[in-house]
CSV table of C-alpha atoms in Angstrom, one decimal:
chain,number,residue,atom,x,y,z
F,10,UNK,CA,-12.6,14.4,-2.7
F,11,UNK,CA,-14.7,15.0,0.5
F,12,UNK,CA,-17.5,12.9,-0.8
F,13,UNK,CA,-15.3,10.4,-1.6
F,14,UNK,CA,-13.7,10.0,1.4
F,15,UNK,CA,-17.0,9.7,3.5
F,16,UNK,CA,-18.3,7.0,1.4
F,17,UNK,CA,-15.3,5.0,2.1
F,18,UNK,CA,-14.9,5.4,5.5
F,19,UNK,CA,-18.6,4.7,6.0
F,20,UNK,CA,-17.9,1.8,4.1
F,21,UNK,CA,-15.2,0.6,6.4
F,22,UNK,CA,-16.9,1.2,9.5
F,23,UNK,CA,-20.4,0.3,8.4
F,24,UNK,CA,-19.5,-3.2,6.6
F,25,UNK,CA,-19.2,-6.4,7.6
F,26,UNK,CA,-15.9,-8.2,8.0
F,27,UNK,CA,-15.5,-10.4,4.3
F,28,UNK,CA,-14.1,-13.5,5.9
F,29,UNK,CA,-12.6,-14.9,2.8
F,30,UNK,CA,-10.9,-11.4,1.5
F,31,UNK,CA,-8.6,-13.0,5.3
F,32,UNK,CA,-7.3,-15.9,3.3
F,33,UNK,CA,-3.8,-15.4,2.2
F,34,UNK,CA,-3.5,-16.1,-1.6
F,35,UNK,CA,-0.8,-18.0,-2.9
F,36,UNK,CA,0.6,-16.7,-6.2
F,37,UNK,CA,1.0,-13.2,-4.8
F,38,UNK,CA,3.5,-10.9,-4.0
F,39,UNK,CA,3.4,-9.5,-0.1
F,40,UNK,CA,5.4,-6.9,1.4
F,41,UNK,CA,4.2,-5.3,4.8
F,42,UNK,CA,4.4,-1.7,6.1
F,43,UNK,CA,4.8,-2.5,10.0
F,44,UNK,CA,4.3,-0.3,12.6
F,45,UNK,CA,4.5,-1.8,15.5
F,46,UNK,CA,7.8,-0.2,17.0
F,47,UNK,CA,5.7,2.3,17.5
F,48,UNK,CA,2.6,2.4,16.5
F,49,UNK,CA,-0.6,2.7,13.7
F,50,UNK,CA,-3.2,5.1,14.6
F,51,UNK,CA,-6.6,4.5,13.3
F,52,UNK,CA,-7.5,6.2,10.2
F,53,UNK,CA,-4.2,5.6,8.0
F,54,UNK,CA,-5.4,2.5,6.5
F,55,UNK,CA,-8.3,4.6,5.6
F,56,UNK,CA,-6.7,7.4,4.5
F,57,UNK,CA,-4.3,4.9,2.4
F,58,UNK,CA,-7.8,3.7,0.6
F,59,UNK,CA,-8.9,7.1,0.4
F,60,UNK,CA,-5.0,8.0,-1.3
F,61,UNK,CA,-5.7,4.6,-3.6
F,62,UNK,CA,-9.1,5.2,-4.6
F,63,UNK,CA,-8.1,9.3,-5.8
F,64,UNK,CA,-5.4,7.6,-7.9
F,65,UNK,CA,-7.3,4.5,-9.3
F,66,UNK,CA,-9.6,6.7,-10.7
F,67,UNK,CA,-8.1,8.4,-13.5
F,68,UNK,CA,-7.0,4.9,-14.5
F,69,UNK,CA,-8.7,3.6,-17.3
F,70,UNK,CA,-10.1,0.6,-16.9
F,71,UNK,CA,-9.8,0.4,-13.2
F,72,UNK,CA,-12.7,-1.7,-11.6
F,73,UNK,CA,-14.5,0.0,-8.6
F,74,UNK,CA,-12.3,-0.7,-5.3
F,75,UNK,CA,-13.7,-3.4,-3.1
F,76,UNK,CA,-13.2,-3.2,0.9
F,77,UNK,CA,-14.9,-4.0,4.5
F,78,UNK,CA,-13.4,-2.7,8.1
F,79,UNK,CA,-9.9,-3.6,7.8
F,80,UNK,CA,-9.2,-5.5,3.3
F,81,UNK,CA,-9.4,-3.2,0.5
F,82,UNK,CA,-8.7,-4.2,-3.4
F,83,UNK,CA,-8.2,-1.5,-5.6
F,84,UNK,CA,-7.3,-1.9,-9.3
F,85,UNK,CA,-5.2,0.7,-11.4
F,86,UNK,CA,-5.9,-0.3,-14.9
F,87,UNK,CA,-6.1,-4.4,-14.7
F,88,UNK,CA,-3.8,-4.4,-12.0
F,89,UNK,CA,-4.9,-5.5,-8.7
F,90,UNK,CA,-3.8,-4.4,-5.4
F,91,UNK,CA,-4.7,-5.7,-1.8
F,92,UNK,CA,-4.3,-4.0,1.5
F,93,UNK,CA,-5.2,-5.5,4.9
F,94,UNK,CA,-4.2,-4.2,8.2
F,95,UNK,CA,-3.6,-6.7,10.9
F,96,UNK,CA,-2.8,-5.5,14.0
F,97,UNK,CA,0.4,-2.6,13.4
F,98,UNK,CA,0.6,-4.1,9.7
F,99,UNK,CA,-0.3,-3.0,6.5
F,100,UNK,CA,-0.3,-5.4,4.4
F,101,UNK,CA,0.3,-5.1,0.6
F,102,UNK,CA,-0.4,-7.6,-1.9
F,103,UNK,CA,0.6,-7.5,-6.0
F,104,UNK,CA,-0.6,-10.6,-8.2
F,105,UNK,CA,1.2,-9.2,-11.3
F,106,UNK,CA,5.3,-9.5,-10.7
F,107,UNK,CA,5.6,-6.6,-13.3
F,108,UNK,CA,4.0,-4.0,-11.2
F,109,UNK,CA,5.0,-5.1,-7.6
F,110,UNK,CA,7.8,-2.5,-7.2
F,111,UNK,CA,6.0,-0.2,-8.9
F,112,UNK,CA,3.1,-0.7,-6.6
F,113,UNK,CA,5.5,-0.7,-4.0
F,114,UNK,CA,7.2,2.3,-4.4
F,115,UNK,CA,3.5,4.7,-4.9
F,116,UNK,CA,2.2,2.9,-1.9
F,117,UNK,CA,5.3,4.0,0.2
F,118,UNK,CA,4.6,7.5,-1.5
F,119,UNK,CA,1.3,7.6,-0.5
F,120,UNK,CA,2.6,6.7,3.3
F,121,UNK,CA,5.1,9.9,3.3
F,122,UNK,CA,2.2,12.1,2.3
F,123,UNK,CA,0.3,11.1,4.7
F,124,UNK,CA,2.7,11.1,7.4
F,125,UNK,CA,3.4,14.9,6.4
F,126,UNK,CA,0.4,16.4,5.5
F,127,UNK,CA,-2.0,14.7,8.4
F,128,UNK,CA,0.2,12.8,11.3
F,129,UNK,CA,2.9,16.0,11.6
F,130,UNK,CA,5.9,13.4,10.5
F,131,UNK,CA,4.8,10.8,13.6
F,132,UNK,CA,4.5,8.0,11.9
F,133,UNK,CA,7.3,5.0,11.6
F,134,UNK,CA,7.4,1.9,9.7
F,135,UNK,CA,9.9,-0.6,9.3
F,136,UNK,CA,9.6,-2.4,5.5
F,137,UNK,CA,9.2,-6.0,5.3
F,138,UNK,CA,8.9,-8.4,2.2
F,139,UNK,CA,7.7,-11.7,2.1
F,140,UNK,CA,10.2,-14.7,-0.1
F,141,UNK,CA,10.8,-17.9,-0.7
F,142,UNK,CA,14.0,-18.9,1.4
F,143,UNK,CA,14.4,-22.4,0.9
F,144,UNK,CA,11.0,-23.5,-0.3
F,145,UNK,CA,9.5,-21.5,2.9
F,146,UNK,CA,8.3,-18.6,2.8
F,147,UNK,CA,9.9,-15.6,5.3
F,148,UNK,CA,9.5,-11.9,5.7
F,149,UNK,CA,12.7,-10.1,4.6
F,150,UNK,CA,13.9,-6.8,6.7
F,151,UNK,CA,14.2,-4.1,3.6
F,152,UNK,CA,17.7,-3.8,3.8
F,153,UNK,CA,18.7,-6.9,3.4
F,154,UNK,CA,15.9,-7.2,0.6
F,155,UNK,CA,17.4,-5.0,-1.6
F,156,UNK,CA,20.8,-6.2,-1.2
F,157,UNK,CA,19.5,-9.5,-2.5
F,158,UNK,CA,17.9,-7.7,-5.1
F,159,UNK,CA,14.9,-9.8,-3.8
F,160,UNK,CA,12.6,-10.0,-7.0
F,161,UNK,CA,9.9,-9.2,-7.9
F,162,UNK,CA,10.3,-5.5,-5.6
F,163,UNK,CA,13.9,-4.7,-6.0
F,164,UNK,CA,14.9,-6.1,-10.0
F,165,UNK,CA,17.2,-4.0,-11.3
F,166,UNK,CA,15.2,-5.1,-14.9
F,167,UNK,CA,11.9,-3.7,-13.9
F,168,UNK,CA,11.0,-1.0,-16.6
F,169,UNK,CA,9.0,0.9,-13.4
F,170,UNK,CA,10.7,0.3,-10.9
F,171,UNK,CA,11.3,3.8,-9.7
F,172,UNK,CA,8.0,5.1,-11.5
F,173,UNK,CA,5.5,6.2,-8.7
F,174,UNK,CA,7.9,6.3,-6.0
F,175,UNK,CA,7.6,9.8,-4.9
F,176,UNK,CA,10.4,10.9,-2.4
F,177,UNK,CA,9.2,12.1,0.9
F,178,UNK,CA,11.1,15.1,0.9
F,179,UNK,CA,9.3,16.0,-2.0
F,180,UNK,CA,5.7,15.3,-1.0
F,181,UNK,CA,5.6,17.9,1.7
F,182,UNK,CA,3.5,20.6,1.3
F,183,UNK,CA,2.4,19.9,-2.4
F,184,UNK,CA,-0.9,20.0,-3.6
F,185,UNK,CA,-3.1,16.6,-3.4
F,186,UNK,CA,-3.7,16.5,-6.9
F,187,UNK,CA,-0.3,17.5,-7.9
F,188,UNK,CA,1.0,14.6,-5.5
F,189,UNK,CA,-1.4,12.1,-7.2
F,190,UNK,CA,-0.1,13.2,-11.0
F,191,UNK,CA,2.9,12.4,-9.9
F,192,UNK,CA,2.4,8.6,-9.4
C-alpha cells in the first residue's frame, strides 16, 4: 500500500494539469462533497485516490486509474468514476445511473475513514447533488435531495443503493483492508 500511495501522489504533484479531463461532461451524474464551511486540507483528495485505487483493484476488469494534480478516473469493473477538486469541492462524477448511489454511498465511506483514521474527526462537508430543475441544471442540498428521492442517488429501486455505504461509526478503528472488503 505504501508503494502505491507514493506513486500516486508523485503522480499528482509531478503531472501536468489535463486541461480537457476540466470539461464538464454532459450525460453524467455529479454530486459534490463541499468543504468550504470549513475547510479541505491538502492531501484528502489524494488520499481519496489512494482509498479508490486500493478498492479498484481487486475489481476485475478495472482499467488502470487515470489522474494529474487535482482529476482522477478510476474504474471498478466497467464502471467509471471521476473526482476533481475545485477549490473546497470534491467533485464526483457517475456516467452509469445504476451505480451512482452506490458510488455515492462508498465514496462518502471512504471520506469517514479518512476523517477518523488520519484528520482526528476534523473534517466537515456538506453534500450537494447536481439535477435538472426545470430544464436547468442546480445543485441540490442533501436533505432536500433525498426527500425528492432525487434519482439517480436516492431511488428507492436501486438494487445497491445501500451496498458500499459503510457507516462512519463503524469505520473507526478497523483495519484498512477489512474497511475496503466491506465496500
Amino acid at each position: 500500500m505504501m508503494v502505491i500511495r507514493f506513486s500516486l501522489f508523485q503522480a499528482f504533484y509531478m503531472s501536468k494539469k489535463n486541461t480537457n479531463q476540466n470539461k464538464k461532461p454532459t450525460n453524467v451524474h455529479r454530486c459534490s462533497f463541499d468543504f468550504s464551511s470549513s475547510w479541505l486540507p491538502n492531501g484528502v483528495l489524494q488520499r481519496l485516490v489512494c482509498l479508490c485505487v486500493a478498492h479498484s483493484a481487486n475489481q476485475k476488469g478495472s482499467q488502470r486509474p487515470k489522474l494529474d494534480q487535482s482529476n482522477c478516473k478510476v474504474w471498478f469493473g466497467s464502471d467509471e468514476v471521476g473526482l476533481q477538486q475545485d477549490g473546497d469541492q470534491i467533485l464526483v462524477s457517475v456516467a452509469d445511473a445504476k451505480t451512482a448511489s452506490r458510488y455515492y454511498g462508498m465514496l462518502k465511506s471512504m471520506l469517514f475513514k479518512i476523517n477518523s483514521d488520519t484528520m482526528k474527526s476534523g473534517l466537515e462537508w456538506n453534500l450537494f447533488f447536481e439535477a435538472n430543475v426545470n430544464g436547468t441544471r442546480s445543485w441540490i442540498n442533501h436533505d432536500d435531495a433525498k426527500k425528492q428521492e432525487l434519482s439517480p442517488w436516492f431511488d428507492k429501486s436501486a438494487d445497491d443503493l445501500k451496498k458500499g455505504d459503510v457507516e462512519g461509526s463503524l469505520v473507526k478503528n478497523t483495519d484498512l483492508n477489512v474497511f475496503l472488503d466491506s465496500l
